[in-house]
Coordinates of C-alpha atoms and ligand atoms in Angstrom, one line a residue:
Chain A
M276 CA 4.3 -17.9 -16.1
N277 CA 2.2 -18.3 -12.9
P278 CA 3.4 -16.7 -9.7
A279 CA 4.9 -19.2 -7.2
Y280 CA 2.1 -18.4 -4.8
F281 CA -0.7 -15.8 -4.6
E282 CA -3.8 -14.9 -2.6
F283 CA -7.0 -13.3 -3.8
Q284 CA -9.8 -12.0 -1.7
N285 CA -12.8 -9.8 -2.3
A286 CA -15.8 -10.3 -0.2
V287 CA -17.5 -6.9 -0.8
K288 CA -21.1 -7.1 -2.1
L289 CA -21.5 -4.6 -4.9
L290 CA -24.8 -2.7 -5.5
C291 CA -24.3 -1.1 -8.8
G292 CA -26.6 1.0 -11.1
Q293 CA -30.2 2.2 -11.0
D294 CA -31.7 2.8 -7.5
A295 CA -28.6 1.3 -5.9
L296 CA -28.9 3.9 -3.1
E297 CA -32.5 2.9 -2.3
R298 CA -31.3 -0.6 -1.4
I299 CA -29.0 0.5 1.5
P300 CA -31.7 0.1 4.2
D301 CA -32.4 -3.4 3.1
E302 CA -28.7 -4.3 3.3
L303 CA -28.6 -2.8 6.8
R304 CA -31.6 -4.8 7.9
H305 CA -29.9 -8.0 6.6
M306 CA -27.0 -7.2 8.8
E307 CA -29.3 -6.5 11.8
A308 CA -28.3 -2.9 12.0
E309 CA -30.8 -0.3 13.2
K310 CA -28.7 2.7 14.2
P311 CA -26.2 3.5 11.5
L312 CA -23.7 6.3 11.8
L313 CA -23.7 8.4 8.6
L314 CA -20.1 9.5 7.9
T315 CA -19.3 12.2 5.3
D316 CA -17.6 15.6 4.9
A317 CA -18.8 19.1 5.0
V318 CA -18.5 19.8 1.3
L319 CA -20.8 16.8 0.4
L320 CA -23.2 18.0 3.1
R321 CA -23.3 21.5 1.5
L322 CA -23.8 20.1 -2.0
G323 CA -26.8 18.1 -0.9
I324 CA -25.3 14.8 -1.8
V325 CA -25.6 13.5 1.7
K326 CA -29.2 14.6 1.9
K327 CA -29.9 12.4 -1.0
V328 CA -28.6 9.3 0.8
H329 CA -30.2 10.4 4.1
D330 CA -33.6 10.8 2.4
V331 CA -33.6 7.5 0.6
M332 CA -32.6 5.8 3.9
Q333 CA -35.3 7.6 5.7
A334 CA -37.9 6.8 3.1
E335 CA -37.2 3.1 3.4
G336 CA -37.5 3.3 7.2
C337 CA -33.9 3.5 8.2
V338 CA -33.0 6.8 9.8
P339 CA -29.3 7.4 10.6
A340 CA -28.7 7.6 14.3
A341 CA -26.0 10.2 14.0
L342 CA -24.2 12.3 11.4
F343 CA -20.4 13.0 11.5
T344 CA -19.2 15.5 8.9
D345 CA -15.9 16.7 10.4
I346 CA -13.6 14.9 8.0
P347 CA -11.0 17.0 6.2
V348 CA -9.7 16.5 2.7
D349 CA -6.7 14.7 4.2
S350 CA -8.0 12.6 7.0
S351 CA -5.7 11.8 9.9
L352 CA -5.3 9.3 12.8
S353 CA -6.9 11.8 15.2
V354 CA -10.0 12.1 13.0
V355 CA -10.3 8.4 13.0
N356 CA -10.1 8.3 16.8
R357 CA -12.7 11.0 17.1
I358 CA -15.1 9.0 14.8
V359 CA -14.6 6.0 17.1
A360 CA -15.6 8.1 20.2
F361 CA -18.5 9.7 18.4
Y362 CA -19.8 6.2 17.3
R363 CA -19.7 5.0 20.9
E364 CA -21.2 8.1 22.3
H365 CA -24.2 7.8 20.0
E366 CA -24.5 4.0 20.5
C367 CA -24.5 3.3 16.8
D368 CA -24.4 -0.2 15.4
A369 CA -23.3 0.3 11.8
I370 CA -21.4 2.7 9.6
V371 CA -22.5 4.2 6.2
A372 CA -19.7 6.2 4.7
V373 CA -20.5 8.6 1.9
G374 CA -17.6 10.3 0.2
G375 CA -14.2 10.1 -1.5
G376 CA -11.0 8.4 -0.5
S377 CA -10.5 10.4 2.7
V378 CA -14.0 9.7 4.1
I379 CA -14.0 6.1 3.1
D380 CA -10.5 5.5 4.5
S381 CA -11.4 7.3 7.8
A382 CA -14.5 5.1 8.0
K383 CA -12.4 2.0 7.4
G384 CA -9.9 3.0 10.1
A385 CA -12.7 3.7 12.6
R386 CA -14.5 0.5 11.8
L387 CA -11.3 -1.5 12.3
V388 CA -10.7 0.2 15.7
L389 CA -14.3 -0.5 16.8
S390 CA -14.2 -4.1 15.7
Q391 CA -10.9 -4.6 17.5
E392 CA -12.5 -2.9 20.6
R393 CA -9.7 -0.4 20.9
D394 CA -9.5 3.4 21.3
D395 CA -6.5 4.4 19.2
I396 CA -5.8 3.3 15.6
L397 CA -2.1 3.5 16.2
S398 CA -2.3 0.6 18.6
I399 CA -3.4 -1.7 15.7
S400 CA -1.0 -0.6 13.0
G401 CA 0.5 -3.3 10.9
M402 CA -0.2 -5.7 8.1
E403 CA -2.4 -8.8 8.2
N404 CA -1.8 -8.9 11.9
L405 CA -5.4 -8.6 13.2
H406 CA -8.1 -11.1 14.0
C407 CA -11.5 -10.6 12.7
G408 CA -12.9 -9.0 15.8
R409 CA -16.5 -7.9 16.3
H410 CA -18.5 -7.4 13.1
I411 CA -19.5 -3.8 12.5
P412 CA -21.9 -3.6 9.5
F413 CA -20.2 -1.2 7.1
I414 CA -21.5 0.2 3.8
V415 CA -19.6 2.7 1.6
V416 CA -21.0 5.0 -1.0
P417 CA -18.2 6.5 -3.1
T418 CA -18.7 9.9 -4.5
T419 CA -15.6 9.8 -6.7
A420 CA -14.6 7.2 -9.3
G421 CA -11.0 6.6 -8.5
T422 CA -9.8 5.4 -5.1
G423 CA -11.4 2.0 -5.4
S424 CA -11.3 2.2 -1.6
E425 CA -14.8 0.7 -1.5
C426 CA -13.4 -2.7 -2.4
T427 CA -9.9 -2.7 -0.9
G428 CA -8.3 -4.2 2.2
V429 CA -6.2 -1.2 3.0
A430 CA -6.8 2.2 4.7
V431 CA -4.4 5.0 4.0
I432 CA -4.5 7.6 6.8
R433 CA -2.2 10.5 7.5
N434 CA 0.0 10.6 10.6
D435 CA 0.2 14.4 11.2
E436 CA 2.9 14.1 13.8
Q437 CA 5.3 12.2 11.5
A438 CA 4.0 13.9 8.3
V439 CA 3.5 10.5 6.6
K440 CA 0.6 8.6 5.2
M441 CA 0.3 5.2 7.0
E442 CA -1.1 2.1 5.5
F443 CA -3.3 -0.3 7.5
L444 CA -3.6 -3.6 5.7
S445 CA -6.0 -6.2 6.8
P446 CA -8.7 -8.3 5.1
F447 CA -11.0 -7.0 7.8
V448 CA -10.8 -3.5 6.5
E449 CA -13.0 -4.4 3.5
P450 CA -16.5 -3.0 3.7
D451 CA -19.5 -5.3 3.6
V452 CA -21.3 -3.5 0.8
A453 CA -20.2 -0.9 -1.8
V454 CA -22.8 1.2 -3.6
L455 CA -22.1 2.5 -7.0
D456 CA -24.8 4.9 -8.1
A457 CA -24.1 7.4 -10.9
R458 CA -26.1 10.1 -9.0
M459 CA -23.2 10.2 -6.5
T460 CA -20.6 11.1 -9.0
Q461 CA -22.6 13.1 -11.5
R462 CA -21.8 16.5 -10.0
L463 CA -18.1 15.8 -9.5
P464 CA -16.2 18.7 -11.1
A465 CA -14.2 18.0 -14.3
R466 CA -10.8 18.3 -12.6
A467 CA -11.7 15.9 -9.8
T468 CA -13.3 13.5 -12.3
A469 CA -10.1 13.5 -14.4
S470 CA -7.6 13.2 -11.5
T471 CA -9.5 10.5 -9.6
G472 CA -9.9 8.6 -12.9
V473 CA -6.1 8.8 -13.3
D474 CA -5.7 7.4 -9.8
A475 CA -7.8 4.4 -10.9
L476 CA -5.7 4.0 -14.0
C477 CA -2.6 4.1 -11.8
H478 CA -4.0 1.4 -9.6
A479 CA -4.7 -0.8 -12.5
I480 CA -1.3 -0.3 -14.2
E481 CA 0.7 -0.7 -11.0
A482 CA -1.4 -3.7 -9.8
S483 CA -0.8 -5.6 -13.1
T484 CA 3.0 -4.9 -13.3
C485 CA 4.2 -5.1 -9.6
L486 CA 5.9 -8.1 -8.0
Q487 CA 2.6 -9.1 -6.3
S488 CA 0.6 -9.2 -9.6
N489 CA -1.4 -12.4 -10.1
P490 CA -3.6 -13.7 -12.9
L491 CA -6.9 -12.8 -11.1
S492 CA -5.8 -9.2 -10.2
S493 CA -4.4 -8.7 -13.7
A494 CA -7.8 -9.7 -15.2
Y495 CA -9.4 -7.0 -13.1
S496 CA -6.7 -4.5 -14.0
M497 CA -7.0 -5.1 -17.8
A498 CA -10.8 -4.7 -17.7
A499 CA -10.4 -1.5 -15.7
I500 CA -7.9 0.0 -18.1
K501 CA -10.2 -0.7 -21.0
L502 CA -13.1 1.0 -19.3
I503 CA -10.9 4.0 -18.2
S504 CA -9.4 4.5 -21.7
T505 CA -12.9 4.6 -23.3
N506 CA -14.8 6.5 -20.6
L507 CA -12.5 8.9 -18.7
L508 CA -12.4 11.6 -21.3
R509 CA -16.2 11.2 -21.9
A510 CA -17.0 11.5 -18.2
T511 CA -14.6 14.5 -17.8
R512 CA -16.0 16.4 -20.8
C513 CA -19.6 15.6 -20.1
G514 CA -20.3 15.1 -16.4
S515 CA -24.0 14.3 -17.0
D516 CA -23.1 11.3 -19.2
I517 CA -24.5 8.7 -16.8
D518 CA -23.2 5.8 -18.8
A519 CA -19.6 7.1 -18.7
R520 CA -19.9 8.0 -15.0
L521 CA -21.1 4.5 -14.1
A522 CA -18.4 2.9 -16.3
M523 CA -15.8 4.9 -14.5
S524 CA -17.2 3.9 -11.1
I525 CA -17.1 0.2 -12.2
A526 CA -13.5 0.7 -13.5
A527 CA -12.4 2.3 -10.2
T528 CA -13.9 -0.6 -8.2
M529 CA -12.2 -3.2 -10.5
A530 CA -8.9 -1.4 -10.2
G531 CA -9.4 -1.3 -6.5
I532 CA -10.0 -5.1 -6.3
A533 CA -6.9 -5.5 -8.4
F534 CA -4.6 -3.5 -6.3
S535 CA -6.1 -4.8 -3.0
N536 CA -4.8 -8.2 -4.1
S537 CA -1.5 -7.2 -5.7
M538 CA -0.5 -3.9 -4.1
V539 CA 0.6 -0.9 -6.2
G540 CA 4.1 0.4 -6.6
A541 CA 6.4 3.4 -6.7
V542 CA 3.8 5.9 -8.0
H543 CA 1.9 5.3 -4.9
A544 CA 4.9 5.2 -2.6
I545 CA 6.1 8.6 -3.8
G546 CA 2.5 9.9 -4.1
H547 CA 1.9 9.0 -0.4
A548 CA 5.1 10.8 0.5
L549 CA 4.0 13.9 -1.5
G550 CA 0.7 13.8 0.4
G551 CA 2.4 13.4 3.7
V552 CA 5.2 16.0 3.3
C553 CA 3.7 18.5 0.9
H554 CA -0.1 17.9 1.2
V555 CA -0.4 17.2 -2.6
P556 CA -3.8 15.7 -3.2
H557 CA -3.4 12.0 -3.8
A558 CA -5.1 11.8 -7.2
E559 CA -3.2 14.8 -8.6
A560 CA 0.1 13.3 -7.4
M561 CA -0.7 10.2 -9.3
G562 CA -1.2 12.0 -12.6
I563 CA 2.0 14.0 -12.2
L564 CA 4.1 11.0 -11.2
L565 CA 2.7 8.2 -13.4
P566 CA 4.6 8.8 -16.7
H567 CA 7.9 9.4 -14.9
V568 CA 7.7 6.3 -12.8
L569 CA 6.6 4.2 -15.8
N570 CA 9.6 5.5 -17.6
F571 CA 11.9 4.6 -14.7
N572 CA 10.4 1.0 -14.5
L573 CA 10.5 0.5 -18.3
P574 CA 13.8 -1.4 -18.4
V575 CA 12.3 -4.2 -16.2
A576 CA 8.6 -3.8 -16.9
A577 CA 8.4 -3.3 -20.6
D578 CA 6.7 -6.7 -21.2
G579 CA 4.0 -5.9 -18.6
Y580 CA 3.4 -2.5 -20.2
A581 CA 3.2 -4.1 -23.6
R582 CA 0.4 -6.4 -22.4
I583 CA -1.5 -3.3 -21.2
L584 CA -1.1 -1.3 -24.4
P585 CA -4.0 -2.9 -26.4
E586 CA -6.4 -2.2 -23.5
M587 CA -5.2 1.4 -23.5
V588 CA -5.1 2.3 -27.2
G589 CA -7.2 -0.5 -28.7
W590 CA -6.1 -3.7 -30.5
D591 CA -6.1 -2.1 -34.0
R592 CA -3.6 0.6 -33.0
A593 CA -1.5 -1.7 -30.8
A594 CA -1.2 -4.4 -33.4
V595 CA 0.8 -2.2 -35.8
I596 CA 3.3 -1.3 -33.2
P597 CA 6.4 -3.6 -33.1
S598 CA 6.3 -5.7 -30.0
S599 CA 9.7 -4.3 -28.8
Q600 CA 8.2 -0.8 -28.8
R601 CA 4.9 -1.6 -27.1
G602 CA 6.1 -0.9 -23.6
C603 CA 7.4 2.5 -24.6
S604 CA 4.2 3.2 -26.5
L605 CA 2.2 2.6 -23.3
V606 CA 4.2 5.3 -21.5
Q607 CA 3.5 7.6 -24.5
A608 CA -0.2 6.7 -24.5
V609 CA -0.5 7.6 -20.8
R610 CA 1.3 10.9 -21.5
E611 CA -1.2 11.7 -24.3
L612 CA -4.2 10.9 -22.1
L613 CA -2.8 13.1 -19.3
I614 CA -2.2 16.0 -21.7
Q615 CA -5.7 15.7 -23.0
L616 CA -7.1 15.7 -19.4
H617 CA -4.8 18.7 -18.6
E618 CA -6.2 20.6 -21.6
C619 CA -9.9 19.8 -20.9
A620 CA -9.9 19.8 -17.1
G621 CA -6.7 21.5 -15.9
I622 CA -5.2 18.6 -14.0
P623 CA -1.6 19.4 -13.1
L624 CA 1.2 17.8 -15.0
R625 CA 4.2 19.2 -12.9
L626 CA 5.0 19.2 -9.2
L627 CA 5.6 23.0 -9.3
E628 CA 1.9 23.5 -10.3
V629 CA 0.9 21.9 -6.9
G630 CA 3.4 24.0 -4.9
V631 CA 6.2 21.5 -4.4
T632 CA 9.6 23.0 -4.4
E633 CA 13.1 21.6 -5.1
S634 CA 14.0 21.9 -1.5
Q635 CA 11.3 19.4 -0.4
L636 CA 12.4 16.6 -2.8
V637 CA 14.9 14.9 -0.6
R638 CA 12.5 14.8 2.3
V639 CA 9.8 13.4 0.0
A640 CA 12.2 10.7 -1.2
E641 CA 13.4 9.8 2.3
T642 CA 9.7 9.3 3.3
A643 CA 8.8 7.4 0.1
V644 CA 11.6 4.9 0.6
N645 CA 9.9 3.7 3.8
D646 CA 6.5 3.3 2.1
G647 CA 5.2 -0.3 2.0
A648 CA 4.1 0.1 -1.7
L649 CA 7.8 0.4 -2.8
I650 CA 8.7 -3.1 -1.8
V651 CA 6.7 -4.6 -4.7
N652 CA 7.7 -2.0 -7.3
P653 CA 9.1 -4.0 -10.3
R654 CA 12.4 -2.0 -10.0
A655 CA 14.2 -1.3 -6.8
M656 CA 14.5 2.4 -6.0
S657 CA 17.0 4.2 -3.8
V658 CA 16.5 7.7 -2.3
E659 CA 18.7 9.2 -5.1
Q660 CA 16.6 7.5 -7.8
I661 CA 13.4 8.8 -6.3
V662 CA 14.9 12.3 -6.1
N663 CA 15.8 12.0 -9.8
V664 CA 12.2 10.9 -10.7
L665 CA 10.8 13.8 -8.7
R666 CA 13.2 16.3 -10.4
E667 CA 11.9 15.1 -13.8
A668 CA 8.4 15.7 -12.6
L669 CA 9.1 19.1 -11.1
Chain B
M188 CA 13.5 -32.2 5.2
T189 CA 12.3 -32.7 8.7
R190 CA 10.9 -29.9 10.7
L191 CA 13.7 -30.2 13.3
L192 CA 16.3 -29.8 10.6
Q193 CA 14.5 -26.8 9.2
K194 CA 14.4 -25.3 12.7
I195 CA 18.2 -25.8 13.1
V196 CA 19.0 -24.3 9.7
V197 CA 16.7 -21.3 10.4
A198 CA 18.2 -20.8 13.9
I199 CA 21.7 -20.7 12.5
A200 CA 20.6 -18.4 9.7
L201 CA 19.1 -15.9 12.1
R202 CA 22.3 -15.9 14.2
L203 CA 24.3 -15.4 11.1
L204 CA 22.1 -12.6 9.9
H205 CA 22.5 -10.8 13.2
A206 CA 26.3 -11.3 13.2
A207 CA 26.5 -10.0 9.6
L208 CA 24.5 -6.9 10.5
V209 CA 26.9 -6.2 13.4
E210 CA 30.0 -6.7 11.3
L211 CA 28.7 -4.8 8.3
Q212 CA 28.0 -1.8 10.5
L213 CA 31.8 -1.5 10.9
L214 CA 32.7 -2.6 7.3
D215 CA 30.1 -1.2 5.0
C216 CA 29.3 2.6 5.0
T217 CA 25.8 2.1 3.5
M218 CA 24.9 -0.3 6.2
A219 CA 26.3 2.0 8.9
Q220 CA 24.2 4.9 7.4
E221 CA 21.0 2.8 7.3
L222 CA 21.5 1.8 11.0
Q223 CA 22.3 5.4 12.0
K224 CA 18.9 6.4 10.6
L225 CA 17.1 4.1 13.0
P226 CA 15.6 5.8 16.0
K227 CA 17.5 5.0 19.2
G228 CA 15.8 2.2 21.0
M229 CA 14.2 0.8 17.8
S230 CA 13.6 -2.9 18.1
F231 CA 12.7 -5.6 15.6
A232 CA 11.6 -9.2 16.1
I233 CA 11.5 -11.9 13.5
H234 CA 9.3 -15.0 14.3
T235 CA 9.8 -17.9 11.9
G236 CA 6.8 -20.1 12.7
H237 CA 5.0 -22.0 15.4
K238 CA 7.4 -23.0 18.1
A239 CA 10.2 -22.1 15.8
P240 CA 13.3 -19.9 16.3
A241 CA 13.0 -16.2 16.6
L242 CA 15.4 -13.2 16.6
T243 CA 14.9 -9.9 18.4
V244 CA 17.3 -7.1 18.0
R245 CA 17.4 -3.6 19.5
W246 CA 19.3 -0.6 18.1
D247 CA 20.9 1.2 21.1
G248 CA 22.3 4.0 19.0
R249 CA 25.7 2.4 18.6
R250 CA 25.1 -1.3 18.0
L251 CA 22.4 -3.7 17.0
Q252 CA 22.1 -5.8 20.2
R253 CA 20.4 -9.2 20.3
V254 CA 17.7 -9.3 22.9
I255 CA 17.4 -12.6 24.7
E256 CA 14.9 -11.5 27.3
A257 CA 11.8 -13.7 27.0
G258 CA 8.5 -11.9 26.2
Y259 CA 10.3 -8.7 25.1
A260 CA 7.7 -6.7 23.0
A261 CA 9.5 -5.3 20.0
Q262 CA 8.3 -2.2 18.3
C263 CA 8.1 -4.0 15.0
T264 CA 7.3 -7.7 14.9
L265 CA 7.6 -9.5 11.6
R266 CA 5.9 -12.9 11.8
I267 CA 6.6 -15.4 9.0
K268 CA 3.5 -17.5 8.6
A269 CA 5.1 -21.0 8.6
L270 CA 8.5 -22.5 9.2
A271 CA 8.6 -23.9 5.7
I272 CA 8.5 -20.4 4.3
S273 CA 11.1 -19.2 6.8
F274 CA 13.3 -22.0 5.6
R275 CA 13.0 -20.9 2.0
L276 CA 13.6 -17.3 3.0
F277 CA 16.8 -18.0 5.0
T278 CA 18.3 -20.5 2.5
G279 CA 18.2 -18.1 -0.4
Q280 CA 15.2 -19.7 -2.2
M281 CA 13.1 -16.6 -1.8
G282 CA 13.8 -12.9 -1.1
L283 CA 12.1 -10.7 1.4
A284 CA 10.2 -8.7 -1.3
H285 CA 8.8 -12.0 -2.7
A286 CA 7.8 -13.2 0.8
Y287 CA 6.0 -9.9 1.2
A288 CA 4.4 -10.2 -2.2
Q289 CA 3.3 -13.8 -1.3
H290 CA 1.5 -12.7 1.9
A291 CA 4.0 -14.8 3.8
L292 CA 4.5 -12.2 6.5
T293 CA 2.4 -10.4 9.0
V294 CA 3.6 -7.2 10.6
A295 CA 2.7 -5.7 14.0
G296 CA 3.8 -2.1 14.1
E297 CA 4.4 0.5 11.5
I298 CA 5.0 -0.8 8.0
A299 CA 7.7 1.9 7.5
N300 CA 9.8 -0.1 10.0
V301 CA 9.5 -3.2 7.8
M302 CA 10.9 -1.2 4.9
R303 CA 13.9 -0.2 7.1
L304 CA 14.4 -3.8 8.2
A305 CA 14.1 -5.0 4.6
R306 CA 16.9 -2.7 3.4
L307 CA 19.2 -4.0 6.2
V308 CA 18.4 -7.7 5.5
N309 CA 18.7 -7.3 1.8
R310 CA 22.1 -5.7 2.1
A311 CA 23.3 -8.4 4.6
E312 CA 22.1 -11.1 2.2
A313 CA 24.1 -9.6 -0.6
Y314 CA 27.2 -10.4 1.4
L315 CA 26.0 -13.7 2.9
F316 CA 24.8 -15.4 -0.3
P317 CA 26.8 -16.0 -3.5
P318 CA 26.0 -13.6 -6.3
F319 CA 23.9 -16.1 -8.3
I320 CA 21.5 -16.5 -5.4
S321 CA 21.6 -12.8 -4.5
H322 CA 20.8 -11.9 -8.1
R323 CA 17.6 -14.1 -7.9
I324 CA 16.3 -13.0 -4.5
L325 CA 17.2 -9.4 -4.3
P326 CA 15.4 -6.6 -6.1
E327 CA 18.8 -5.2 -7.2
L328 CA 22.3 -6.4 -6.6
P329 CA 24.0 -3.7 -4.5
K330 CA 27.6 -2.7 -5.0
L331 CA 29.6 -4.4 -2.2
E332 CA 32.0 -2.3 -0.4
V333 CA 34.2 -5.1 1.1
S334 CA 34.9 -8.7 0.2
P335 CA 32.3 -11.2 1.5
I336 CA 35.2 -13.4 2.6
R337 CA 36.3 -10.7 4.9
V338 CA 32.8 -10.4 6.4
Y339 CA 32.6 -14.2 6.9
A340 CA 36.1 -14.2 8.5
R341 CA 35.1 -11.5 11.0
I342 CA 31.8 -13.4 11.7
V343 CA 33.7 -16.6 12.5
F344 CA 36.1 -14.7 14.7
G345 CA 33.2 -13.0 16.4
F346 CA 31.5 -16.2 17.2
L347 CA 34.7 -17.7 18.6
K348 CA 35.0 -14.6 20.8
S349 CA 31.2 -14.8 21.7
T350 CA 30.8 -11.3 20.5
Y351 CA 27.1 -11.7 19.4
S352 CA 25.6 -13.4 22.4
Ligands
LIG34 FE1 -4.4 5.7 -5.4

């Protein structure tokens, strides 16, 4: 059945594949930008990944006007405000963000503040409440394949004061251009490859089964799940497999487009709270929570999960499973994938492994219940039910 | 249905919603606990469309007061994109979660506050609408702690005494 109403938007231009990085200067010229700010983090700078981007930009006659690298693993509102001040101080006219979720979301936050001509990101918090503002040319180069942030209309940024992750939702958060180049993810360690890939899987599954799911976002989700199920283990086991790397980048982007248009669900609501309260890395929280939340949602989402199963395990295997058991089988297939990733890359499967203690669970649940992603979860969740799910995952 | 009639229905529904929240604070422990969790001074505004009715309430730590002051800037403003959608929302044709899912709302302020407001509204709606409607529009039917008839009786009495103005 079609949804009573839905919206779908994706205006991000994708540069994907061979020599994608080399095309950045041309895109900037099209947008009449001459003084881009290059945003990244210290780790990527040390690994030489930023130099690669810097060099190709320079070679094509587009030298970044300034470089900002002071973005921590868990970006915060204050970091975003500092980027805004830095951009103005150096009189930049565009942003090129190179990094994972934290860098890209910080850049999105800063770009939003700049385009709204404000100083503080908190002054523009909300959902679909902003006008388009001034156009700030914005290019993102993801260095992980998971967040999908390069194609989403949301920025998730930590509020240190309240120990929560805040969501800023606006179509004007979307970058102008996203660059998928396998050279950017090739050196990603196995554990990060696995966990960020699971984040993408989570986006695709939640986007296709939540209350906001729609036919277009589901099409993106299904294609992403198929790519992830065939390429995530390959990319994790053999990082130099360019084909698997690029497939995972494409999958993450497609899953990002899906959830940008249909939101996520309880895995993300609880995951954001685990990040806010206990500093659990987002992607690792996703892998730990995913099977437990799927299990919780199963009574109301079994049909949706059954539709995903063939993409996850292949049509041959799915066809011999009775239709009444396909939802359950999806949860099992996800568990199997996570165990394989745990064995080959060491991703955590329990909250205890990432330092979460029993005493923190109620606070996590009380934070999660106020997360916007929870409202579209297929099954309503109370604080007590969230605590139970967290206990199962402990 | 004419726009004027929709405005009248929505205006009545908003007043009814506020009255229900006030009464349920006294009758329903879960509602009272939810309200007590709000920071003192927290304010919500609901706008239902262009030149359409609006409701602003402020939690003063003891009671959810209706704010009638023009131009009051609430900490969390929920704007429903069109009166026709508000009409659906307040006549039990659509739940708040579905309105959210259908991009029918914009929010100015922290999204966490919308979640707080949604829980309050959902619980009030479980009392105000008959079960067959609540079942359709609410994510889950909550266990009611008192009879809806008692809630309606207190609301009628409250309006007669001008308690909510
Ligand atoms: Fe995620």
